[in-house]
Amino acid sequence: MSTVNQSTWFEKGMSFAEYRASMSVNQEELGRVYEQLTFTEDDLAFWKELSGRNWKGVVLTADWCGDAALCVPVIQRIAEESSIELRFLIRDENLELMDQYLTNGTARAIPIFIFLDQDGNEACVWGPRSPEVQEMITAARATLPAADAPDFEEKQKQLYRTFKEKITTDPAIWRTVIESVKAKLTA
């Protein structure tokens, strides 16, 4: 377990309601996942057990991010069931923190969820996506033309639009996030 204390970042963050109200790009998708997500009895028992930890969390995110439109509402609902208060920070306004959590040591991929113990120290980190969603996007990207192809940008935008639609409407994909977060919080 890290001894990095992130309480200052938590205090700086927005509540979920404030973050949601500030959104202008993916508010509808985030809302759909948040409203339609359901948990199993096993999930609920797991979240209840977690609630005794007195954790809180810092989320690095951005409204334009399709992965955030999926993961933020799922993990917000988990947090609500687990008595974990999350605070939201916009990635590009908090690069000092973001650069501590680079994906593969290079990418400012979001969302990143930094779970803090009762003393404000990092307990675990999850993000930016479940392994299954990572496999899906990797496979989808493999279908794109070469980066220097004249239609690359258009095809890439279409791929991300289609992908965001799929991940924010398919409860089976939401389930992969739930299971991945459970595994991380169990470790």
Coordinates of N, CA, C and O in Angstrom, one line a residue:
M1 N 0.8 -1.2 0.0 CA 0.0 0.0 0.0 C 0.9 1.2 0.0 O 1.9 1.3 0.7
S2 N 0.5 2.2 -0.8 CA 1.2 3.4 -0.9 C 1.0 4.3 0.3 O 0.0 4.2 1.0
T3 N 2.0 5.2 0.6 CA 1.8 6.1 1.7 C 1.5 7.5 1.1 O 1.7 8.5 1.8
V4 N 1.1 7.6 -0.1 CA 0.8 8.9 -0.8 C -0.5 9.4 -0.2 O -1.5 8.7 -0.3
N5 N -0.5 10.5 0.4 CA -1.7 11.1 1.0 C -2.3 12.0 -0.1 O -1.7 13.0 -0.5
Q6 N -3.6 11.7 -0.4 CA -4.2 12.5 -1.5 C -5.4 13.3 -0.9 O -6.3 13.7 -1.7
S7 N -5.5 13.5 0.4 CA -6.6 14.3 1.0 C -6.8 15.6 0.4 O -7.9 16.1 0.2
T8 N -5.7 16.3 0.1 CA -5.8 17.7 -0.5 C -6.6 17.6 -1.8 O -7.4 18.5 -2.1
W9 N -6.3 16.6 -2.6 CA -7.0 16.5 -3.9 C -8.5 16.2 -3.7 O -9.3 16.7 -4.4
F10 N -8.8 15.4 -2.7 CA -10.2 15.0 -2.4 C -10.9 16.3 -2.0 O -12.0 16.6 -2.5
E11 N -10.3 17.1 -1.2 CA -11.0 18.4 -0.7 C -11.2 19.3 -1.9 O -12.2 20.1 -1.9
K12 N -10.4 19.3 -2.9 CA -10.4 20.2 -4.1 C -11.6 19.7 -5.1 O -12.0 20.5 -5.8
G13 N -12.0 18.5 -5.0 CA -12.9 17.9 -6.0 C -14.3 18.3 -5.9 O -14.8 18.8 -4.8
M14 N -15.0 18.1 -7.0 CA -16.5 18.4 -7.0 C -17.3 17.1 -6.5 O -16.8 16.0 -6.7
S15 N -18.4 17.3 -6.0 CA -19.3 16.2 -5.7 C -19.8 15.6 -7.1 O -19.7 16.3 -8.1
F16 N -20.4 14.5 -7.0 CA -21.0 13.9 -8.2 C -22.1 14.8 -8.8 O -22.1 15.0 -10.0
A17 N -22.9 15.3 -8.0 CA -24.0 16.3 -8.5 C -23.4 17.5 -9.2 O -23.9 17.9 -10.2
E18 N -22.3 18.0 -8.6 CA -21.7 19.2 -9.2 C -21.0 18.8 -10.6 O -21.1 19.5 -11.6
Y19 N -20.4 17.6 -10.6 CA -19.7 17.2 -11.8 C -20.8 17.0 -12.9 O -20.6 17.4 -14.0
R20 N -21.8 16.3 -12.5 CA -22.9 15.9 -13.5 C -23.5 17.2 -14.0 O -23.8 17.3 -15.2
A21 N -23.8 18.2 -13.2 CA -24.4 19.5 -13.6 C -23.4 20.3 -14.5 O -23.9 21.0 -15.4
S22 N -22.1 20.0 -14.4 CA -21.1 20.8 -15.2 C -21.0 20.2 -16.6 O -20.3 20.8 -17.4
M23 N -21.5 19.0 -16.8 CA -21.3 18.3 -18.1 C -22.0 18.9 -19.2 O -23.2 19.4 -19.1
S24 N -21.4 18.9 -20.4 CA -22.1 19.4 -21.6 C -22.0 18.4 -22.8 O -22.6 18.6 -23.8
V25 N -21.2 17.3 -22.6 CA -21.0 16.4 -23.8 C -21.7 15.1 -23.5 O -22.5 14.7 -24.3
N26 N -21.3 14.4 -22.5 CA -21.8 13.0 -22.2 C -22.8 12.9 -21.1 O -22.9 11.8 -20.5
Q27 N -23.5 14.0 -20.7 CA -24.4 14.0 -19.6 C -25.5 12.9 -19.8 O -25.9 12.2 -18.9
E28 N -26.0 12.9 -21.0 CA -27.1 11.9 -21.3 C -26.7 10.5 -21.1 O -27.4 9.7 -20.5
E29 N -25.5 10.2 -21.7 CA -25.0 8.8 -21.6 C -24.7 8.4 -20.1 O -25.1 7.3 -19.7
L30 N -24.0 9.3 -19.4 CA -23.7 9.1 -18.0 C -25.0 8.9 -17.2 O -25.1 7.9 -16.4
G31 N -26.0 9.7 -17.4 CA -27.3 9.6 -16.8 C -28.0 8.3 -17.0 O -28.5 7.6 -16.1
R32 N -27.9 7.8 -18.3 CA -28.6 6.6 -18.7 C -27.9 5.4 -17.9 O -28.7 4.6 -17.3
V33 N -26.6 5.3 -17.9 CA -25.9 4.2 -17.2 C -26.3 4.3 -15.7 O -26.6 3.3 -15.0
Y34 N -26.2 5.5 -15.1 CA -26.4 5.7 -13.7 C -27.9 5.3 -13.3 O -28.0 4.6 -12.3
E35 N -28.8 5.7 -14.1 CA -30.2 5.4 -13.8 C -30.6 3.9 -14.0 O -31.4 3.3 -13.3
Q36 N -30.0 3.3 -15.0 CA -30.4 1.9 -15.4 C -29.6 0.8 -14.8 O -29.9 -0.4 -14.9
L37 N -28.4 1.1 -14.2 CA -27.6 0.1 -13.6 C -28.3 -0.6 -12.5 O -28.9 0.0 -11.6
T38 N -28.1 -2.0 -12.4 CA -28.6 -2.8 -11.3 C -27.5 -3.6 -10.8 O -26.6 -4.0 -11.5
F39 N -27.7 -4.0 -9.5 CA -26.7 -4.8 -8.8 C -27.4 -6.1 -8.4 O -28.6 -6.2 -8.2
T40 N -26.6 -7.2 -8.4 CA -27.0 -8.5 -7.9 C -27.0 -8.5 -6.3 O -26.4 -7.6 -5.7
E41 N -27.7 -9.5 -5.7 CA -27.6 -9.6 -4.3 C -26.2 -9.7 -3.8 O -25.8 -9.2 -2.8
D42 N -25.4 -10.5 -4.5 CA -24.0 -10.7 -4.2 C -23.2 -9.3 -4.2 O -22.4 -9.0 -3.3
D43 N -23.5 -8.5 -5.3 CA -22.9 -7.2 -5.3 C -23.2 -6.4 -4.1 O -22.4 -5.8 -3.4
L44 N -24.5 -6.3 -3.8 CA -25.0 -5.5 -2.6 C -24.3 -6.0 -1.3 O -24.0 -5.1 -0.5
A45 N -24.2 -7.3 -1.2 CA -23.5 -7.8 0.1 C -22.0 -7.3 0.1 O -21.5 -6.9 1.1
F46 N -21.4 -7.4 -1.1 CA -20.0 -7.0 -1.2 C -19.9 -5.5 -0.9 O -19.0 -5.1 -0.1
W47 N -20.8 -4.6 -1.5 CA -20.7 -3.2 -1.2 C -20.9 -2.9 0.3 O -20.3 -2.0 0.8
K48 N -21.9 -3.6 0.9 CA -22.2 -3.4 2.3 C -20.9 -3.7 3.2 O -20.6 -2.9 4.1
E49 N -20.2 -4.8 2.8 CA -19.0 -5.1 3.5 C -17.9 -4.0 3.4 O -17.2 -3.7 4.3
L50 N -17.9 -3.5 2.2 CA -16.9 -2.4 1.9 C -17.2 -1.2 2.7 O -16.2 -0.4 3.1
S51 N -18.4 -0.9 3.0 CA -18.8 0.3 3.7 C -18.1 0.5 5.1 O -18.0 1.6 5.5
G52 N -17.7 -0.6 5.7 CA -17.0 -0.5 7.0 C -15.6 0.0 6.9 O -15.0 0.3 7.9
R53 N -15.0 0.2 5.7 CA -13.7 0.6 5.5 C -13.5 2.2 5.7 O -12.4 2.6 5.9
N54 N -14.6 2.9 5.6 CA -14.5 4.4 5.8 C -13.6 5.0 4.7 O -12.8 5.9 5.0
W55 N -13.7 4.5 3.5 CA -12.9 5.0 2.4 C -13.6 6.2 1.7 O -14.7 6.5 1.9
K56 N -12.8 6.9 0.9 CA -13.3 8.0 0.1 C -12.5 7.8 -1.2 O -11.6 7.0 -1.3
G57 N -12.8 8.7 -2.2 CA -12.1 8.5 -3.5 C -12.0 9.8 -4.3 O -12.8 10.7 -4.2
V58 N -10.9 9.8 -5.1 CA -10.7 10.9 -6.0 C -10.8 10.4 -7.4 O -10.2 9.3 -7.7
V59 N -11.6 11.1 -8.3 CA -11.8 10.6 -9.7 C -11.2 11.6 -10.6 O -11.6 12.8 -10.6
L60 N -10.3 11.2 -11.5 CA -9.8 12.1 -12.6 C -10.6 11.7 -13.8 O -10.7 10.5 -14.2
T61 N -11.3 12.7 -14.4 CA -12.2 12.5 -15.4 C -12.3 13.7 -16.4 O -11.6 14.7 -16.2
A62 N -13.2 13.6 -17.4 CA -13.5 14.7 -18.2 C -14.8 14.3 -19.0 O -15.1 13.2 -19.3
D63 N -15.6 15.4 -19.2 CA -16.9 15.2 -19.8 C -16.9 14.6 -21.2 O -17.7 13.8 -21.6
W64 N -15.8 14.9 -22.0 CA -15.7 14.4 -23.3 C -15.4 12.9 -23.4 O -15.4 12.3 -24.5
C65 N -15.0 12.3 -22.3 CA -14.4 10.9 -22.4 C -15.5 9.9 -22.4 O -16.3 9.8 -21.4
G66 N -15.6 9.1 -23.4 CA -16.5 8.0 -23.5 C -16.4 6.9 -22.4 O -17.4 6.5 -21.9
D67 N -15.1 6.6 -22.1 CA -14.9 5.7 -21.0 C -15.5 6.2 -19.7 O -16.0 5.4 -18.8
A68 N -15.4 7.5 -19.4 CA -15.9 8.1 -18.2 C -17.5 8.0 -18.2 O -18.1 7.8 -17.2
A69 N -18.1 8.1 -19.4 CA -19.5 8.0 -19.5 C -20.0 6.7 -19.0 O -21.1 6.5 -18.5
L70 N -19.2 5.7 -19.1 CA -19.5 4.3 -18.7 C -19.0 4.1 -17.2 O -19.8 3.8 -16.3
C71 N -17.8 4.4 -16.9 CA -17.2 4.0 -15.6 C -17.6 4.9 -14.5 O -17.8 4.5 -13.3
V72 N -17.7 6.2 -14.7 CA -18.1 7.2 -13.6 C -19.5 6.8 -13.0 O -19.5 6.7 -11.8
P73 N -20.5 6.6 -13.8 CA -21.8 6.3 -13.2 C -21.8 4.9 -12.5 O -22.4 4.8 -11.4
V74 N -21.1 3.9 -13.1 CA -21.0 2.6 -12.4 C -20.3 2.7 -11.1 O -20.8 2.2 -10.1
I75 N -19.2 3.4 -11.1 CA -18.4 3.4 -9.8 C -19.0 4.4 -8.8 O -19.0 4.2 -7.6
Q76 N -19.7 5.4 -9.3 CA -20.5 6.3 -8.4 C -21.6 5.5 -7.7 O -21.7 5.6 -6.5
R77 N -22.3 4.6 -8.4 CA -23.3 3.8 -7.8 C -22.7 2.8 -6.8 O -23.2 2.6 -5.7
I78 N -21.5 2.2 -7.2 CA -20.8 1.4 -6.2 C -20.5 2.1 -5.0 O -20.7 1.7 -3.8
A79 N -19.9 3.3 -5.2 CA -19.5 4.2 -4.0 C -20.7 4.5 -3.1 O -20.6 4.4 -1.9
E80 N -21.9 4.8 -3.7 CA -23.1 5.1 -2.9 C -23.5 3.9 -2.1 O -23.8 4.0 -0.9
E81 N -23.4 2.7 -2.6 CA -23.8 1.5 -1.9 C -22.7 1.1 -0.9 O -23.0 0.4 0.1
S82 N -21.5 1.6 -1.0 CA -20.4 1.2 -0.2 C -20.0 2.4 0.8 O -19.0 2.3 1.5
S83 N -20.8 3.4 0.9 CA -20.5 4.6 1.7 C -19.2 5.2 1.5 O -18.4 5.5 2.4
I84 N -18.8 5.2 0.2 CA -17.5 5.8 -0.2 C -17.9 7.2 -0.9 O -18.6 7.2 -1.9
E85 N -17.4 8.3 -0.4 CA -17.7 9.6 -1.0 C -16.6 9.8 -2.1 O -15.4 9.7 -1.8
L86 N -17.1 10.0 -3.3 CA -16.1 10.3 -4.4 C -16.2 11.8 -4.7 O -17.2 12.5 -4.6
R87 N -15.0 12.3 -5.0 CA -14.9 13.7 -5.5 C -14.2 13.7 -6.9 O -13.3 12.9 -7.1
F88 N -14.7 14.6 -7.7 CA -14.3 14.6 -9.2 C -13.4 15.8 -9.5 O -13.8 16.9 -9.2
L89 N -12.3 15.5 -10.2 CA -11.4 16.5 -10.7 C -11.3 16.3 -12.2 O -11.2 15.2 -12.7
I90 N -11.3 17.4 -12.9 CA -11.1 17.4 -14.4 C -9.6 17.2 -14.7 O -8.8 17.9 -14.2
R91 N -9.4 16.2 -15.5 CA -8.0 15.8 -15.8 C -7.1 17.0 -16.2 O -6.1 17.2 -15.6
D92 N -7.5 17.7 -17.2 CA -6.6 18.7 -17.7 C -6.4 19.9 -16.8 O -5.5 20.7 -17.0
E93 N -7.2 20.0 -15.8 CA -7.0 21.1 -14.8 C -6.2 20.6 -13.6 O -5.9 21.3 -12.6
N94 N -5.8 19.3 -13.6 CA -5.1 18.7 -12.5 C -4.0 17.7 -13.0 O -3.9 16.6 -12.5
L95 N -3.2 18.2 -13.9 CA -2.2 17.4 -14.5 C -1.1 16.9 -13.5 O -0.5 15.8 -13.6
E96 N -0.9 17.7 -12.4 CA 0.1 17.3 -11.4 C -0.3 16.0 -10.8 O 0.5 15.1 -10.6
L97 N -1.6 15.8 -10.5 CA -2.1 14.6 -10.0 C -2.2 13.5 -11.1 O -1.8 12.4 -10.9
M98 N -2.7 13.9 -12.3 CA -2.9 13.0 -13.4 C -1.6 12.3 -13.7 O -1.5 11.1 -13.9
D99 N -0.5 13.1 -13.7 CA 0.8 12.5 -14.1 C 1.4 11.5 -13.1 O 2.4 10.8 -13.4
Q100 N 0.7 11.4 -12.0 CA 1.1 10.3 -11.0 C 0.4 9.0 -11.4 O 0.8 8.0 -10.8
Y101 N -0.5 9.0 -12.3 CA -1.3 7.9 -12.6 C -1.4 7.6 -14.1 O -2.5 7.3 -14.6
L102 N -0.3 7.7 -14.8 CA -0.3 7.5 -16.2 C -0.5 6.0 -16.5 O 0.0 5.1 -15.9
T103 N -1.3 5.7 -17.6 CA -1.5 4.4 -18.0 C -0.3 4.0 -18.9 O 0.1 4.7 -19.7
N104 N 0.3 2.8 -18.5 CA 1.5 2.3 -19.2 C 2.7 3.3 -19.1 O 3.5 3.4 -20.0
G105 N 2.6 4.2 -18.1 CA 3.7 5.1 -17.9 C 3.7 6.3 -18.8 O 4.6 7.2 -18.7
T106 N 2.8 6.4 -19.7 CA 2.8 7.5 -20.7 C 1.5 8.2 -21.0 O 1.5 9.3 -21.3
A107 N 0.4 7.5 -20.9 CA -0.9 8.0 -21.3 C -1.7 8.6 -20.2 O -1.9 8.0 -19.1
R108 N -2.3 9.7 -20.4 CA -3.2 10.4 -19.5 C -4.6 9.8 -19.6 O -5.5 10.6 -19.8
A109 N -4.7 8.5 -19.7 CA -6.0 7.9 -19.9 C -6.9 8.0 -18.7 O -6.4 7.9 -17.5
I110 N -8.1 8.3 -18.9 CA -9.1 8.5 -17.9 C -10.4 7.7 -18.2 O -10.5 7.3 -19.3
P111 N -11.2 7.4 -17.2 CA -11.1 7.9 -15.8 C -10.2 7.1 -14.9 O -9.9 5.9 -15.2
I112 N -9.7 7.7 -13.9 CA -8.8 7.1 -12.9 C -9.5 7.3 -11.6 O -9.9 8.4 -11.2
F113 N -9.7 6.2 -10.8 CA -10.3 6.2 -9.5 C -9.3 5.9 -8.5 O -8.7 4.8 -8.5
I114 N -9.0 6.8 -7.6 CA -8.0 6.7 -6.5 C -8.8 6.5 -5.2 O -9.4 7.5 -4.7
F115 N -8.8 5.3 -4.7 CA -9.5 5.0 -3.5 C -8.5 5.3 -2.3 O -7.4 4.9 -2.3
L116 N -9.0 6.0 -1.3 CA -8.2 6.5 -0.2 C -8.8 5.8 1.1 O -10.0 5.7 1.3
D117 N -7.8 5.4 2.0 CA -8.2 4.9 3.3 C -8.7 6.0 4.2 O -8.7 7.2 3.8
Q118 N -9.1 5.6 5.4 CA -9.6 6.6 6.3 C -8.7 7.7 6.7 O -9.1 8.8 7.1
D119 N -7.3 7.5 6.4 CA -6.3 8.5 6.7 C -6.0 9.4 5.5 O -5.1 10.2 5.6
G120 N -6.7 9.1 4.4 CA -6.4 9.8 3.1 C -5.3 9.3 2.3 O -4.9 9.9 1.3
N121 N -4.8 8.1 2.7 CA -3.7 7.5 1.9 C -4.2 6.6 0.8 O -5.3 5.9 1.0
E122 N -3.5 6.5 -0.3 CA -4.0 5.7 -1.4 C -4.1 4.2 -1.0 O -3.1 3.6 -0.5
A123 N -5.2 3.7 -1.2 CA -5.5 2.2 -0.8 C -5.4 1.4 -2.1 O -4.8 0.3 -2.1
C124 N -6.0 1.9 -3.2 CA -5.9 1.2 -4.5 C -6.4 2.2 -5.6 O -7.0 3.2 -5.3
V125 N -6.0 1.8 -6.8 CA -6.4 2.6 -8.0 C -7.0 1.7 -9.0 O -6.6 0.6 -9.2
W126 N -8.1 2.2 -9.6 CA -8.7 1.5 -10.7 C -8.9 2.5 -11.9 O -9.2 3.6 -11.7
G127 N -8.7 1.9 -13.1 CA -9.0 2.7 -14.3 C -7.9 2.5 -15.3 O -6.9 1.9 -15.1
P128 N -8.2 2.9 -16.5 CA -9.3 3.6 -17.0 C -10.5 2.8 -17.5 O -11.6 3.3 -17.7
R129 N -10.2 1.4 -17.7 CA -11.3 0.6 -18.1 C -11.2 -0.9 -17.7 O -10.1 -1.2 -17.3
S130 N -12.2 -1.6 -17.8 CA -12.2 -3.0 -17.4 C -11.3 -3.7 -18.5 O -11.2 -3.3 -19.7
P131 N -10.7 -4.9 -18.2 CA -9.9 -5.6 -19.2 C -10.8 -5.9 -20.4 O -10.3 -5.9 -21.6
E132 N -12.0 -6.3 -20.3 CA -12.9 -6.6 -21.4 C -13.2 -5.4 -22.3 O -13.1 -5.6 -23.5
V133 N -13.4 -4.3 -21.7 CA -13.6 -3.1 -22.5 C -12.3 -2.7 -23.2 O -12.3 -2.3 -24.4
Q134 N -11.1 -2.9 -22.6 CA -9.8 -2.7 -23.2 C -9.7 -3.6 -24.4 O -9.2 -3.1 -25.5
E135 N -10.0 -4.8 -24.3 CA -9.9 -5.8 -25.4 C -10.8 -5.3 -26.6 O -10.4 -5.4 -27.7
M136 N -12.0 -4.9 -26.2 CA -13.0 -4.4 -27.3 C -12.4 -3.2 -28.0 O -12.5 -3.2 -29.3
I137 N -11.9 -2.2 -27.3 CA -11.3 -1.0 -28.0 C -10.1 -1.4 -28.8 O -9.9 -0.8 -29.9
T138 N -9.3 -2.2 -28.3 CA -8.0 -2.7 -29.0 C -8.4 -3.3 -30.3 O -7.9 -3.0 -31.4
A139 N -9.4 -4.2 -30.2 CA -9.9 -4.9 -31.5 C -10.5 -3.9 -32.4 O -10.2 -4.0 -33.7
A140 N -11.3 -3.0 -31.9 CA -11.9 -2.0 -32.8 C -10.9 -1.1 -33.5 O -11.0 -0.8 -34.7
R141 N -9.9 -0.7 -32.7 CA -8.8 0.2 -33.3 C -8.0 -0.5 -34.4 O -7.5 0.1 -35.3
A142 N -7.9 -1.9 -34.3 CA -7.2 -2.6 -35.2 C -7.8 -2.6 -36.6 O -7.2 -2.9 -37.6
T143 N -9.1 -2.2 -36.7 CA -9.8 -2.1 -37.9 C -9.7 -0.8 -38.6 O -10.1 -0.6 -39.8
L144 N -9.0 0.2 -38.0 CA -8.9 1.5 -38.5 C -7.8 1.5 -39.7 O -6.9 0.7 -39.6
P145 N -8.0 2.4 -40.6 CA -6.9 2.5 -41.7 C -5.6 3.1 -41.0 O -5.7 3.5 -39.9
A146 N -4.6 3.1 -41.8 CA -3.3 3.7 -41.3 C -3.5 5.1 -40.9 O -4.3 5.8 -41.4
A147 N -2.7 5.6 -39.9 CA -2.9 6.9 -39.3 C -2.7 8.0 -40.4 O -3.3 9.1 -40.2
D148 N -1.9 7.7 -41.4 CA -1.7 8.7 -42.4 C -2.7 8.6 -43.6 O -2.6 9.4 -44.6
A149 N -3.7 7.7 -43.5 CA -4.7 7.5 -44.6 C -5.6 8.8 -44.6 O -5.9 9.3 -43.5
P150 N -6.1 9.2 -45.7 CA -6.9 10.4 -45.8 C -8.2 10.2 -45.0 O -8.7 11.3 -44.5
D151 N -8.7 9.0 -44.8 CA -10.0 8.9 -44.1 C -9.8 8.4 -42.6 O -10.8 8.1 -42.0
F152 N -8.6 8.4 -42.2 CA -8.3 7.9 -40.8 C -9.1 8.7 -39.7 O -9.8 8.1 -38.9
E153 N -9.0 10.0 -39.8 CA -9.6 10.9 -38.8 C -11.2 10.6 -38.7 O -11.7 10.5 -37.7
E154 N -11.8 10.6 -39.9 CA -13.2 10.4 -40.0 C -13.6 9.0 -39.5 O -14.5 8.9 -38.7
K155 N -12.8 8.0 -39.9 CA -13.1 6.6 -39.4 C -12.9 6.5 -37.9 O -13.7 5.8 -37.2
Q156 N -11.9 7.2 -37.4 CA -11.6 7.1 -35.9 C -12.7 7.8 -35.1 O -13.2 7.2 -34.1
K157 N -13.2 8.9 -35.6 CA -14.3 9.6 -34.9 C -15.6 8.7 -34.9 O -16.3 8.6 -33.9
Q158 N -15.8 8.1 -36.1 CA -17.0 7.2 -36.2 C -16.8 6.0 -35.2 O -17.8 5.6 -34.5
L159 N -15.6 5.4 -35.2 CA -15.4 4.3 -34.3 C -15.7 4.7 -32.8 O -16.4 3.9 -32.1
Y160 N -15.2 5.8 -32.4 CA -15.4 6.2 -31.0 C -16.8 6.6 -30.7 O -17.3 6.3 -29.6
R161 N -17.5 7.1 -31.7 CA -19.0 7.4 -31.5 C -19.7 6.1 -31.3 O -20.5 5.9 -30.4
T162 N -19.5 5.1 -32.2 CA -20.1 3.8 -32.1 C -19.8 3.1 -30.8 O -20.6 2.5 -30.2
F163 N -18.5 3.2 -30.5 CA -18.0 2.5 -29.2 C -18.7 3.1 -28.0 O -19.2 2.3 -27.1
K164 N -18.8 4.4 -27.9 CA -19.4 5.1 -26.8 C -20.9 4.7 -26.7 O -21.3 4.4 -25.6
E165 N -21.5 4.6 -27.8 CA -22.9 4.2 -27.8 C -23.1 2.8 -27.3 O -23.9 2.5 -26.4
K166 N -22.2 1.9 -27.7 CA -22.3 0.5 -27.3 C -22.0 0.4 -25.8 O -22.8 -0.3 -25.0
I167 N -20.9 1.0 -25.3 CA -20.6 0.8 -23.9 C -21.5 1.5 -22.9 O -21.6 1.1 -21.7
T168 N -22.3 2.5 -23.4 CA -23.2 3.2 -22.5 C -24.7 2.7 -22.6 O -25.6 3.2 -22.0
T169 N -24.9 1.6 -23.4 CA -26.2 1.0 -23.6 C -26.3 -0.5 -23.3 O -27.4 -1.0 -23.2
D170 N -25.1 -1.1 -23.1 CA -25.1 -2.6 -22.9 C -24.8 -3.0 -21.5 O -23.6 -2.9 -21.1
P171 N -25.8 -3.4 -20.7 CA -25.6 -3.8 -19.3 C -24.6 -4.9 -19.1 O -23.9 -5.0 -18.1
A172 N -24.3 -5.7 -20.1 CA -23.3 -6.8 -20.0 C -21.9 -6.1 -19.9 O -21.0 -6.6 -19.2
I173 N -21.7 -5.0 -20.6 CA -20.5 -4.3 -20.6 C -20.3 -3.6 -19.2 O -19.3 -3.6 -18.6
W174 N -21.4 -3.1 -18.7 CA -21.4 -2.4 -17.4 C -21.0 -3.5 -16.3 O -20.2 -3.1 -15.4
R175 N -21.4 -4.7 -16.5 CA -21.1 -5.8 -15.6 C -19.6 -6.0 -15.5 O -19.0 -6.3 -14.5
T176 N -18.9 -5.9 -16.7 CA -17.4 -6.1 -16.7 C -16.7 -5.0 -15.8 O -15.7 -5.3 -15.1
V177 N -17.3 -3.8 -15.7 CA -16.7 -2.8 -14.9 C -17.0 -3.2 -13.4 O -16.0 -3.1 -12.6
I178 N -18.2 -3.6 -13.1 CA -18.5 -4.0 -11.7 C -17.5 -5.1 -11.3 O -16.9 -5.0 -10.2
E179 N -17.4 -6.1 -12.1 CA -16.5 -7.3 -11.7 C -15.0 -6.9 -11.6 O -14.3 -7.3 -10.7
S180 N -14.6 -6.0 -12.5 CA -13.2 -5.5 -12.4 C -12.9 -4.7 -11.2 O -11.9 -4.8 -10.5
V181 N -13.9 -3.8 -10.8 CA -13.8 -3.0 -9.6 C -13.8 -3.9 -8.4 O -13.0 -3.8 -7.4
K182 N -14.7 -4.9 -8.3 CA -14.7 -5.9 -7.2 C -13.4 -6.5 -7.1 O -12.9 -6.7 -5.9
A183 N -12.8 -7.0 -8.2 CA -11.5 -7.7 -8.1 C -10.4 -6.8 -7.5 O -9.6 -7.2 -6.7
K184 N -10.4 -5.5 -7.9 CA -9.4 -4.5 -7.5 C -9.6 -4.3 -6.0 O -8.7 -4.2 -5.2
L185 N -10.9 -4.1 -5.6 CA -11.1 -3.8 -4.1 C -10.9 -5.0 -3.2 O -10.8 -4.9 -2.0
T186 N -10.9 -6.2 -3.8 CA -10.7 -7.4 -3.0 C -9.2 -7.7 -2.9 O -8.7 -8.2 -1.9
A187 N -8.4 -7.3 -3.8 CA -6.9 -7.5 -3.9 C -6.2 -7.0 -2.6 O -6.6 -6.0 -2.1

